[in-house]
Amino acid sequence: MACSGVEEVQVDVSLSPRVNAVKPSKTVAITDQATALAQAGVSVIRLAAGEPDFDTPVLIAEAGINAIREGFTRYTPNAGTLELRSAICHKLKEENGLSYTPDQILVSNGAKQSILQAVLAVCSPGDEDQISSLAWFGAAGHSNEMNFTCRDGVTFANEHSTFLLQVIIPAPFWVSYPEMARIADATPVILPTRISENFLLDPKVLESKLTEKSRLLILCSPSNPTGSVYPKNLLDEIARIVAKHPRLLVLSDEIYEHIIYAPATHTSFASLPGMWERTLTVNGFSKAFAMTGWRLGYIAGPKHFVAACNKIQSQFTSGASSISQKAGVAALGLGYAGGEVVSKMVKAFRERRDFLVKSFGELEGVKMSEPQGAFYLFIDFSTYYGSEAEGFGKIENSESLCRYLLDKAQVALVPGDAFGDDTCIRISYAASLTTLQAAVERIKKGLLTLRPGVPV
């Protein structure tokens, strides 16, 4: 640089404040760490990722292969093929009691994209200039720092302030919900639940936390990470509260709906009286049909909201893979709730759940809520916090316990603080029974060397 006579300029490497506010996914981090250990020759049992261990059913895979062979490899309409959207409408009508038309369906590259686009569509920054629904009627101040008052008496600051809408999220929650809210410049409001109440949201707690800023309530049933399933009577109570707040929408994440264990049953929130108009239902193919790598999900809702999500997607990724969409049509053609193919997988998941519940139930001080759906066990291991591990140090929280178990027992689990509950650890039982048996043996052996601490 000196020889050329050109002055060196320092490049600005700063990042967007929005990006800096987002936390990286701990499930991805743990999975990557376990993978690196495995590649280094360490025999790690990986129970961190939420991915079925089954292969994609043959009929679905063949539909994708045939799509390639038949040249169905070009762009599709941004919203998805009419064939797939029509099949989704039929599924929602037959299985969920929901009536939609194809223009009220948006197919995306996975349910995660569907959720993020929905949050962006209804919670984006600048909403202080879009409060028409709150009916402005005049100015309350006359200075440069003018305030404005709306009909319900709420005061907002001037045009230079930020009115952040709130996304209401029961905890434990899927790790991405709060971060998606932050990406949309919304405020995640976390509502804790109790393991003694099966991690289900208390309607009274919900009602006490709702304000004029509450824009979106996210419900996930069956739940990741707890496996809890909301019974219809509880959803009815929540719906009655939601109905009192005209601005409040509900995003119902139903990706695990088919992985459910009788006598538990699934109820779509949009099917409740008065909730269709304000519910955005998200679902996909990854979990029930073992299609994680196909990246295919969808959102269903009132046309106004779905069109907004469609607009975002058109400038973001455009439509989902044409090949995956053909496979999705085949998946929905397997029969009610996926037919025998899915029921076999659910039977295996239930057997694994029962084994883990029995095995960890033998440990003194460990608390559990038996999962009614999905393929996760969210266990309270806080009785071990405060323990000293030789050659490791003090077990202070869920993250240090998970690091200890990965280091000493070579089992990869996800700390509960990633899901909003530091007392617990998430175990994915999307692995063979033989693998789970080996994992339990390793975990128990690792815990035996710890001195049980005082319950937190």
Tab-separated table of C-alpha atoms in Angstrom:
chain	number	residue	atom	x	y	z
A	1	MET	CA	0.000	0.000	0.000
A	2	ALA	CA	2.857	2.357	0.856
A	3	CYS	CA	4.558	1.690	-2.494
A	4	SER	CA	1.423	2.408	-4.465
A	5	GLY	CA	0.833	5.638	-2.647
A	6	VAL	CA	-2.768	4.665	-1.941
A	7	GLU	CA	-3.933	5.448	1.564
A	8	GLU	CA	-5.350	2.422	3.380
A	9	VAL	CA	-8.984	2.865	4.334
A	10	GLN	CA	-10.481	0.963	7.252
A	11	VAL	CA	-13.586	-0.915	6.135
A	12	ASP	CA	-16.691	-0.416	8.249
A	13	VAL	CA	-17.531	-3.905	9.533
A	14	SER	CA	-20.382	-2.874	11.800
A	15	LEU	CA	-23.605	-4.895	11.665
A	16	SER	CA	-27.245	-3.924	11.805
A	17	PRO	CA	-28.566	-3.376	15.352
A	18	ARG	CA	-31.399	-5.724	14.391
A	19	VAL	CA	-28.927	-8.530	13.722
A	20	ASN	CA	-26.964	-7.782	16.889
A	21	ALA	CA	-30.169	-8.098	18.910
A	22	VAL	CA	-30.798	-11.631	17.641
A	23	LYS	CA	-29.344	-14.556	19.579
A	24	PRO	CA	-27.967	-17.550	17.672
A	25	SER	CA	-29.941	-20.781	17.953
A	26	LYS	CA	-28.612	-22.981	20.764
A	27	THR	CA	-30.093	-26.089	19.199
A	28	VAL	CA	-28.062	-25.443	16.064
A	29	ALA	CA	-24.961	-24.623	18.129
A	30	ILE	CA	-25.209	-27.805	20.203
A	31	THR	CA	-25.870	-29.909	17.106
A	32	ASP	CA	-22.868	-28.403	15.318
A	33	GLN	CA	-20.648	-29.007	18.359
A	34	ALA	CA	-21.774	-32.631	18.627
A	35	THR	CA	-21.216	-33.128	14.901
A	36	ALA	CA	-17.696	-31.740	15.181
A	37	LEU	CA	-16.934	-34.153	18.029
A	38	ALA	CA	-18.319	-37.069	16.028
A	39	GLN	CA	-16.180	-36.108	13.035
A	40	ALA	CA	-13.174	-36.054	15.371
A	41	GLY	CA	-13.865	-39.671	16.298
A	42	VAL	CA	-15.773	-39.142	19.558
A	43	SER	CA	-18.759	-41.449	19.985
A	44	VAL	CA	-21.418	-38.802	20.612
A	45	ILE	CA	-25.110	-39.606	20.929
A	46	ARG	CA	-26.949	-36.663	19.422
A	47	LEU	CA	-30.356	-35.957	20.962
A	48	ALA	CA	-30.440	-32.214	20.324
A	49	ALA	CA	-32.005	-31.715	16.914
A	50	GLY	CA	-35.739	-31.887	16.319
A	51	GLU	CA	-35.538	-34.164	13.325
A	52	PRO	CA	-37.273	-37.551	12.874
A	53	ASP	CA	-34.812	-40.404	12.415
A	54	PHE	CA	-37.080	-42.072	9.853
A	55	ASP	CA	-36.527	-41.849	6.118
A	56	THR	CA	-39.072	-39.951	4.062
A	57	PRO	CA	-41.848	-42.437	3.167
A	58	VAL	CA	-41.207	-44.134	-0.176
A	59	LEU	CA	-44.327	-42.851	-1.948
A	60	ILE	CA	-43.394	-39.267	-1.067
A	61	ALA	CA	-39.784	-39.697	-2.148
A	62	GLU	CA	-40.865	-41.276	-5.430
A	63	ALA	CA	-43.114	-38.300	-6.158
A	64	GLY	CA	-40.107	-36.012	-5.819
A	65	ILE	CA	-37.954	-38.276	-7.992
A	66	ASN	CA	-40.671	-38.422	-10.648
A	67	ALA	CA	-40.926	-34.636	-10.604
A	68	ILE	CA	-37.261	-34.430	-11.547
A	69	ARG	CA	-37.554	-37.115	-14.232
A	70	GLU	CA	-40.617	-35.447	-15.731
A	71	GLY	CA	-38.945	-32.056	-15.877
A	72	PHE	CA	-41.024	-30.415	-13.159
A	73	THR	CA	-37.985	-28.384	-12.129
A	74	ARG	CA	-38.877	-24.789	-12.948
A	75	TYR	CA	-40.209	-21.921	-10.872
A	76	THR	CA	-43.721	-22.329	-9.526
A	77	PRO	CA	-46.119	-19.530	-8.619
A	78	ASN	CA	-44.798	-17.625	-5.617
A	79	ALA	CA	-47.653	-18.840	-3.409
A	80	GLY	CA	-47.163	-22.464	-4.443
A	81	THR	CA	-48.726	-24.662	-7.086
A	82	LEU	CA	-52.496	-24.650	-7.284
A	83	GLU	CA	-52.361	-28.447	-6.979
A	84	LEU	CA	-50.625	-28.298	-3.586
A	85	ARG	CA	-52.642	-25.366	-2.236
A	86	SER	CA	-55.856	-27.147	-3.189
A	87	ALA	CA	-54.635	-30.301	-1.438
A	88	ILE	CA	-53.836	-28.244	1.670
A	89	CYS	CA	-57.336	-26.742	1.602
A	90	HIS	CA	-58.792	-30.255	1.447
A	91	LYS	CA	-56.610	-31.414	4.345
A	92	LEU	CA	-57.566	-28.436	6.522
A	93	LYS	CA	-61.252	-28.998	5.812
A	94	GLU	CA	-61.231	-32.756	6.420
A	95	GLU	CA	-58.844	-32.934	9.361
A	96	ASN	CA	-59.193	-29.559	11.080
A	97	GLY	CA	-62.686	-28.353	10.206
A	98	LEU	CA	-61.287	-25.216	8.558
A	99	SER	CA	-62.517	-23.753	5.285
A	100	TYR	CA	-59.988	-21.969	3.086
A	101	THR	CA	-59.600	-21.243	-0.613
A	102	PRO	CA	-56.254	-21.600	-2.418
A	103	ASP	CA	-55.680	-17.830	-2.341
A	104	GLN	CA	-55.721	-18.045	1.463
A	105	ILE	CA	-52.784	-20.474	1.470
A	106	LEU	CA	-49.098	-19.583	1.083
A	107	VAL	CA	-46.537	-22.353	0.616
A	108	SER	CA	-43.026	-21.536	1.833
A	109	ASN	CA	-39.584	-23.073	2.284
A	110	GLY	CA	-40.470	-24.638	5.615
A	111	ALA	CA	-42.831	-23.666	8.431
A	112	LYS	CA	-40.066	-21.534	9.970
A	113	GLN	CA	-40.220	-19.189	6.979
A	114	SER	CA	-44.005	-19.125	7.227
A	115	ILE	CA	-43.822	-18.027	10.866
A	116	LEU	CA	-41.182	-15.357	10.307
A	117	GLN	CA	-43.055	-13.860	7.368
A	118	ALA	CA	-46.243	-13.744	9.427
A	119	VAL	CA	-44.488	-11.943	12.273
A	120	LEU	CA	-42.927	-9.477	9.833
A	121	ALA	CA	-46.275	-8.907	8.116
A	122	VAL	CA	-48.167	-7.929	11.253
A	123	CYS	CA	-45.473	-6.584	13.599
A	124	SER	CA	-43.053	-4.642	11.430
A	125	PRO	CA	-41.541	-1.373	12.750
A	126	GLY	CA	-43.295	1.872	11.998
A	127	ASP	CA	-46.608	0.684	13.374
A	128	GLU	CA	-46.858	3.923	15.333
A	129	ASP	CA	-47.801	5.477	12.002
A	130	GLN	CA	-50.354	2.765	11.300
A	131	ILE	CA	-52.529	2.989	14.396
A	132	SER	CA	-55.662	3.788	12.410
A	133	SER	CA	-57.287	0.785	14.026
A	134	LEU	CA	-56.903	2.571	17.356
A	135	ALA	CA	-58.696	5.636	15.935
A	136	TRP	CA	-56.601	8.757	16.377
A	137	PHE	CA	-58.685	11.778	17.214
A	138	GLY	CA	-56.312	14.595	18.138
A	139	ALA	CA	-53.110	15.914	19.589
A	140	ALA	CA	-52.608	16.211	23.321
A	141	GLY	CA	-49.486	18.400	23.298
A	142	HIS	CA	-48.127	21.436	21.517
A	143	SER	CA	-44.354	21.254	21.958
A	144	ASN	CA	-41.721	19.789	19.682
A	145	GLU	CA	-42.138	16.595	21.679
A	146	MET	CA	-45.779	16.307	20.787
A	147	ASN	CA	-47.800	13.389	22.143
A	148	PHE	CA	-50.889	11.913	20.517
A	149	THR	CA	-53.816	10.327	22.268
A	150	CYS	CA	-56.120	7.702	20.861
A	151	ARG	CA	-59.686	6.839	21.795
A	152	ASP	CA	-58.844	4.318	24.481
A	153	GLY	CA	-56.716	6.853	26.335
A	154	VAL	CA	-53.351	5.404	25.393
A	155	THR	CA	-50.667	8.020	24.749
A	156	PHE	CA	-47.969	7.535	22.157
A	157	ALA	CA	-44.852	9.648	21.669
A	158	ASN	CA	-44.058	11.788	18.646
A	159	GLU	CA	-43.046	10.640	15.198
A	160	HIS	CA	-39.437	10.178	16.272
A	161	SER	CA	-40.343	7.586	18.904
A	162	THR	CA	-40.756	3.894	18.349
A	163	PHE	CA	-44.001	2.127	19.099
A	164	LEU	CA	-43.005	-1.503	19.496
A	165	LEU	CA	-45.760	-4.033	19.207
A	166	GLN	CA	-45.697	-7.055	21.486
A	167	VAL	CA	-45.548	-10.722	20.597
A	168	ILE	CA	-46.948	-12.804	23.459
A	169	ILE	CA	-45.069	-16.085	23.889
A	170	PRO	CA	-45.786	-18.741	26.553
A	171	ALA	CA	-42.635	-20.335	27.957
A	172	PRO	CA	-41.140	-22.841	27.440
A	173	PHE	CA	-41.092	-21.807	23.794
A	174	TRP	CA	-39.461	-22.840	20.546
A	175	VAL	CA	-36.122	-21.041	20.461
A	176	SER	CA	-36.900	-18.999	17.337
A	177	TYR	CA	-40.124	-17.282	18.450
A	178	PRO	CA	-38.556	-14.453	20.513
A	179	GLU	CA	-35.806	-13.902	17.952
A	180	MET	CA	-38.344	-13.641	15.140
A	181	ALA	CA	-40.137	-10.970	17.167
A	182	ARG	CA	-36.872	-9.070	17.562
A	183	ILE	CA	-36.130	-9.338	13.840
A	184	ALA	CA	-39.494	-7.646	13.265
A	185	ASP	CA	-38.591	-4.944	15.833
A	186	ALA	CA	-41.351	-6.201	18.105
A	187	THR	CA	-41.043	-6.901	21.818
A	188	PRO	CA	-41.303	-10.542	22.909
A	189	VAL	CA	-43.359	-10.804	26.097
A	190	ILE	CA	-42.702	-14.124	27.800
A	191	LEU	CA	-45.416	-15.729	29.924
A	192	PRO	CA	-44.044	-18.477	32.201
A	193	THR	CA	-45.889	-21.743	32.774
A	194	ARG	CA	-45.420	-24.487	35.376
A	195	ILE	CA	-44.295	-28.065	35.013
A	196	SER	CA	-46.964	-29.001	37.589
A	197	GLU	CA	-49.563	-27.658	35.129
A	198	ASN	CA	-48.038	-29.490	32.151
A	199	PHE	CA	-46.479	-26.271	30.878
A	200	LEU	CA	-49.890	-24.992	29.715
A	201	LEU	CA	-50.663	-21.294	29.632
A	202	ASP	CA	-52.851	-20.023	32.452
A	203	PRO	CA	-55.603	-17.874	30.867
A	204	LYS	CA	-55.552	-15.546	33.887
A	205	VAL	CA	-51.857	-14.859	33.348
A	206	LEU	CA	-52.526	-14.151	29.680
A	207	GLU	CA	-55.361	-11.767	30.471
A	208	SER	CA	-53.242	-9.861	32.997
A	209	LYS	CA	-50.450	-9.254	30.468
A	210	LEU	CA	-52.415	-8.117	27.424
A	211	THR	CA	-52.245	-4.412	26.559
A	212	GLU	CA	-53.051	-2.172	23.606
A	213	LYS	CA	-49.588	-3.022	22.272
A	214	SER	CA	-50.267	-6.777	22.187
A	215	ARG	CA	-50.390	-7.732	18.525
A	216	LEU	CA	-49.657	-11.450	18.251
A	217	LEU	CA	-50.077	-14.455	20.544
A	218	ILE	CA	-48.065	-17.517	19.508
A	219	LEU	CA	-49.402	-20.920	20.515
A	220	CYS	CA	-47.686	-24.214	19.721
A	221	SER	CA	-49.624	-27.428	20.282
A	222	PRO	CA	-48.295	-30.085	20.472
A	223	SER	CA	-45.429	-28.107	21.927
A	224	ASN	CA	-41.774	-27.916	21.182
A	225	PRO	CA	-40.006	-28.323	23.649
A	226	THR	CA	-42.459	-29.789	26.176
A	227	GLY	CA	-44.731	-32.093	24.174
A	228	SER	CA	-47.727	-30.514	25.914
A	229	VAL	CA	-51.059	-30.530	24.079
A	230	TYR	CA	-53.666	-27.837	24.731
A	231	PRO	CA	-57.070	-29.394	25.463
A	232	LYS	CA	-60.048	-27.797	23.723
A	233	ASN	CA	-61.596	-26.443	26.923
A	234	LEU	CA	-58.397	-24.495	27.699
A	235	LEU	CA	-58.200	-23.172	24.150
A	236	ASP	CA	-61.829	-22.039	24.496
A	237	GLU	CA	-60.870	-20.006	27.579
A	238	ILE	CA	-57.941	-18.443	25.741
A	239	ALA	CA	-60.174	-17.658	22.765
A	240	ARG	CA	-62.664	-15.816	24.985
A	241	ILE	CA	-59.840	-13.615	26.247
A	242	VAL	CA	-58.434	-13.021	22.771
A	243	ALA	CA	-61.890	-11.976	21.552
A	244	LYS	CA	-61.814	-8.981	23.917
A	245	HIS	CA	-58.819	-7.481	22.104
A	246	PRO	CA	-59.571	-6.361	18.526
A	247	ARG	CA	-55.907	-5.803	17.693
A	248	LEU	CA	-54.708	-9.198	18.904
A	249	LEU	CA	-54.001	-11.945	16.362
A	250	VAL	CA	-53.049	-15.560	17.054
A	251	LEU	CA	-50.371	-17.563	15.292
A	252	SER	CA	-51.133	-21.243	15.788
A	253	ASP	CA	-48.067	-23.395	15.143
A	254	GLU	CA	-49.450	-26.875	14.426
A	255	ILE	CA	-46.399	-28.530	12.880
A	256	TYR	CA	-46.584	-31.479	15.335
A	257	GLU	CA	-50.352	-32.035	15.081
A	258	HIS	CA	-50.109	-35.632	13.827
A	259	ILE	CA	-47.486	-36.688	16.375
A	260	ILE	CA	-49.918	-36.982	19.255
A	261	TYR	CA	-50.610	-39.725	21.775
A	262	ALA	CA	-54.134	-40.827	22.663
A	263	PRO	CA	-56.165	-39.876	24.571
A	264	ALA	CA	-54.836	-36.415	23.707
A	265	THR	CA	-56.452	-34.828	20.650
A	266	HIS	CA	-55.526	-31.860	18.497
A	267	THR	CA	-57.717	-28.768	18.124
A	268	SER	CA	-56.928	-26.067	15.571
A	269	PHE	CA	-57.288	-22.652	17.177
A	270	ALA	CA	-58.915	-21.203	14.046
A	271	SER	CA	-61.775	-23.697	14.428
A	272	LEU	CA	-62.951	-22.050	17.660
A	273	PRO	CA	-65.887	-19.602	17.531
A	274	GLY	CA	-64.818	-16.189	16.267
A	275	MET	CA	-61.150	-17.148	15.862
A	276	TRP	CA	-60.919	-17.882	12.109
A	277	GLU	CA	-60.753	-14.182	11.254
A	278	ARG	CA	-57.788	-13.519	13.517
A	279	THR	CA	-55.802	-16.770	13.365
A	280	LEU	CA	-52.792	-17.547	11.193
A	281	THR	CA	-52.387	-21.324	11.086
A	282	VAL	CA	-48.898	-22.627	10.311
A	283	ASN	CA	-48.114	-26.216	9.431
A	284	GLY	CA	-45.721	-28.192	7.273
A	285	PHE	CA	-44.322	-31.541	6.239
A	286	SER	CA	-41.026	-31.835	8.144
A	287	LYS	CA	-42.101	-33.600	11.321
A	288	ALA	CA	-45.035	-35.923	10.622
A	289	PHE	CA	-43.794	-36.944	7.163
A	290	ALA	CA	-40.053	-37.018	8.005
A	291	MET	CA	-39.355	-34.394	5.319
A	292	THR	CA	-37.035	-31.987	7.151
A	293	GLY	CA	-34.640	-31.626	4.229
A	294	TRP	CA	-37.397	-31.015	1.698
A	295	ARG	CA	-38.090	-27.587	3.286
A	296	LEU	CA	-41.833	-27.268	2.823
A	297	GLY	CA	-44.361	-25.516	5.015
A	298	TYR	CA	-47.420	-23.321	4.702
A	299	ILE	CA	-49.608	-20.717	6.328
A	300	ALA	CA	-53.398	-20.453	6.114
A	301	GLY	CA	-55.426	-17.435	7.120
A	302	PRO	CA	-57.580	-14.513	6.017
A	303	LYS	CA	-56.610	-13.362	2.533
A	304	HIS	CA	-55.484	-9.911	3.705
A	305	PHE	CA	-52.767	-11.362	5.952
A	306	VAL	CA	-51.717	-14.186	3.645
A	307	ALA	CA	-51.354	-11.723	0.751
A	308	ALA	CA	-49.018	-9.641	2.914
A	309	CYS	CA	-46.884	-12.719	3.638
A	310	ASN	CA	-46.952	-13.540	-0.074
A	311	LYS	CA	-45.600	-10.086	-0.860
A	312	ILE	CA	-42.688	-10.539	1.559
A	313	GLN	CA	-41.884	-13.957	0.128
A	314	SER	CA	-41.927	-12.621	-3.439
A	315	GLN	CA	-39.029	-10.295	-2.554
A	316	PHE	CA	-37.315	-12.810	-0.296
A	317	THR	CA	-37.031	-16.374	-1.586
A	318	SER	CA	-39.870	-16.643	-4.106
A	319	GLY	CA	-41.712	-19.964	-4.227
A	320	ALA	CA	-40.750	-23.243	-2.588
A	321	SER	CA	-38.999	-26.013	-4.513
A	322	SER	CA	-41.135	-27.406	-7.325
A	323	ILE	CA	-39.853	-30.897	-6.516
A	324	SER	CA	-40.754	-30.592	-2.830
A	325	GLN	CA	-44.227	-29.382	-3.730
A	326	LYS	CA	-44.895	-32.525	-5.774
A	327	ALA	CA	-43.714	-34.552	-2.790
A	328	GLY	CA	-46.037	-32.522	-0.544
A	329	VAL	CA	-49.029	-33.422	-2.711
A	330	ALA	CA	-48.094	-37.090	-2.358
A	331	ALA	CA	-47.770	-36.715	1.423
A	332	LEU	CA	-51.262	-35.267	1.720
A	333	GLY	CA	-52.515	-38.125	-0.446
A	334	LEU	CA	-51.449	-40.771	2.071
A	335	GLY	CA	-54.780	-40.524	3.841
A	336	TYR	CA	-56.310	-38.948	6.929
A	337	ALA	CA	-53.547	-37.712	9.278
A	338	GLY	CA	-50.940	-39.362	7.063
A	339	GLY	CA	-52.519	-42.781	7.149
A	340	GLU	CA	-50.727	-45.934	8.219
A	341	VAL	CA	-47.304	-44.563	7.310
A	342	VAL	CA	-47.495	-41.779	9.903
A	343	SER	CA	-49.282	-43.893	12.510
A	344	LYS	CA	-46.349	-46.360	12.492
A	345	MET	CA	-43.917	-43.539	13.210
A	346	VAL	CA	-46.140	-42.192	15.985
A	347	LYS	CA	-46.315	-45.660	17.543
A	348	ALA	CA	-42.510	-45.800	17.623
A	349	PHE	CA	-42.292	-42.312	19.132
A	350	ARG	CA	-44.745	-43.320	21.856
A	351	GLU	CA	-42.719	-46.416	22.724
A	352	ARG	CA	-39.610	-44.265	23.043
A	353	ARG	CA	-41.428	-41.682	25.160
A	354	ASP	CA	-42.661	-44.366	27.540
A	355	PHE	CA	-39.144	-45.746	27.924
A	356	LEU	CA	-37.642	-42.345	28.744
A	357	VAL	CA	-40.392	-41.374	31.182
A	358	LYS	CA	-39.930	-44.649	33.063
A	359	SER	CA	-36.123	-44.439	33.016
A	360	PHE	CA	-35.778	-40.847	34.204
A	361	GLY	CA	-38.634	-41.299	36.650
A	362	GLU	CA	-36.282	-43.538	38.594
A	363	LEU	CA	-33.960	-40.597	39.369
A	364	GLU	CA	-34.562	-38.921	42.715
A	365	GLY	CA	-35.360	-35.221	42.525
A	366	VAL	CA	-35.981	-35.188	38.767
A	367	LYS	CA	-39.347	-33.776	37.681
A	368	MET	CA	-41.227	-34.382	34.452
A	369	SER	CA	-44.446	-33.639	32.644
A	370	GLU	CA	-45.308	-36.597	30.430
A	371	PRO	CA	-45.424	-35.426	26.801
A	372	GLN	CA	-48.743	-35.831	25.018
A	373	GLY	CA	-47.320	-35.105	21.589
A	374	ALA	CA	-44.206	-34.224	19.531
A	375	PHE	CA	-40.977	-36.117	20.299
A	376	TYR	CA	-39.376	-34.187	23.135
A	377	LEU	CA	-39.005	-34.715	26.872
A	378	PHE	CA	-38.447	-31.523	28.872
A	379	ILE	CA	-36.989	-32.643	32.196
A	380	ASP	CA	-36.320	-30.609	35.339
A	381	PHE	CA	-32.751	-31.497	36.362
A	382	SER	CA	-32.294	-28.479	38.625
A	383	THR	CA	-31.741	-30.773	41.622
A	384	TYR	CA	-28.199	-31.216	40.268
A	385	TYR	CA	-27.459	-27.490	40.110
A	386	GLY	CA	-24.840	-26.504	42.624
A	387	SER	CA	-22.989	-29.801	42.222
A	388	GLU	CA	-19.228	-29.919	41.790
A	389	ALA	CA	-18.010	-32.097	38.929
A	390	GLU	CA	-14.436	-33.306	39.204
A	391	GLY	CA	-12.360	-32.027	36.329
A	392	PHE	CA	-15.207	-29.858	35.102
A	393	GLY	CA	-16.271	-27.417	37.783
A	394	LYS	CA	-19.588	-26.306	39.195
A	395	ILE	CA	-22.905	-27.165	37.570
A	396	GLU	CA	-24.649	-23.809	37.763
A	397	ASN	CA	-27.482	-24.029	35.265
A	398	SER	CA	-28.940	-25.965	32.329
A	399	GLU	CA	-26.193	-24.875	29.962
A	400	SER	CA	-23.343	-26.025	32.202
A	401	LEU	CA	-25.129	-29.326	32.865
A	402	CYS	CA	-25.506	-29.903	29.111
A	403	ARG	CA	-21.837	-29.063	28.559
A	404	TYR	CA	-20.925	-31.487	31.333
A	405	LEU	CA	-23.024	-34.296	29.832
A	406	LEU	CA	-21.570	-33.664	26.386
A	407	ASP	CA	-18.044	-33.633	27.808
A	408	LYS	CA	-18.307	-36.539	30.244
A	409	ALA	CA	-21.160	-38.666	28.908
A	410	GLN	CA	-20.868	-37.812	25.199
A	411	VAL	CA	-24.609	-37.105	24.939
A	412	ALA	CA	-25.767	-33.914	23.207
A	413	LEU	CA	-28.849	-32.298	24.770
A	414	VAL	CA	-30.245	-28.761	24.650
A	415	PRO	CA	-30.227	-26.513	27.749
A	416	GLY	CA	-33.632	-25.316	28.888
A	417	ASP	CA	-32.603	-21.671	29.030
A	418	ALA	CA	-32.734	-21.699	25.224
A	419	PHE	CA	-36.471	-22.342	25.578
A	420	GLY	CA	-37.070	-19.903	28.423
A	421	ASP	CA	-36.855	-22.333	31.367
A	422	ASP	CA	-33.409	-22.792	32.880
A	423	THR	CA	-34.537	-25.554	35.261
A	424	CYS	CA	-34.961	-28.053	32.428
A	425	ILE	CA	-33.153	-29.830	29.624
A	426	ARG	CA	-34.708	-30.928	26.335
A	427	ILE	CA	-34.161	-34.471	25.130
A	428	SER	CA	-35.246	-35.340	21.599
A	429	TYR	CA	-36.399	-38.934	21.274
A	430	ALA	CA	-36.299	-38.830	17.497
A	431	ALA	CA	-33.750	-41.635	17.683
A	432	SER	CA	-33.928	-45.417	17.797
A	433	LEU	CA	-34.849	-47.135	21.046
A	434	THR	CA	-31.409	-48.742	21.107
A	435	THR	CA	-29.773	-45.319	20.842
A	436	LEU	CA	-31.992	-43.938	23.607
A	437	GLN	CA	-31.168	-46.856	25.882
A	438	ALA	CA	-27.452	-46.183	25.444
A	439	ALA	CA	-28.006	-42.455	26.035
A	440	VAL	CA	-29.926	-43.030	29.273
A	441	GLU	CA	-27.183	-45.324	30.538
A	442	ARG	CA	-24.547	-42.669	29.797
A	443	ILE	CA	-26.587	-39.847	31.338
A	444	LYS	CA	-27.300	-41.786	34.525
A	445	LYS	CA	-23.636	-42.720	34.840
A	446	GLY	CA	-22.638	-39.085	34.377
A	447	LEU	CA	-25.148	-37.885	36.964
A	448	LEU	CA	-23.969	-40.456	39.526
A	449	THR	CA	-20.652	-38.627	39.848
A	450	LEU	CA	-22.407	-35.394	40.763
A	451	ARG	CA	-23.273	-34.450	44.278
A	452	PRO	CA	-26.987	-33.567	44.226
A	453	GLY	CA	-27.369	-29.902	44.988
A	454	VAL	CA	-30.141	-28.047	46.700
A	455	PRO	CA	-33.317	-27.962	44.547
A	456	VAL	CA	-33.679	-24.573	42.854
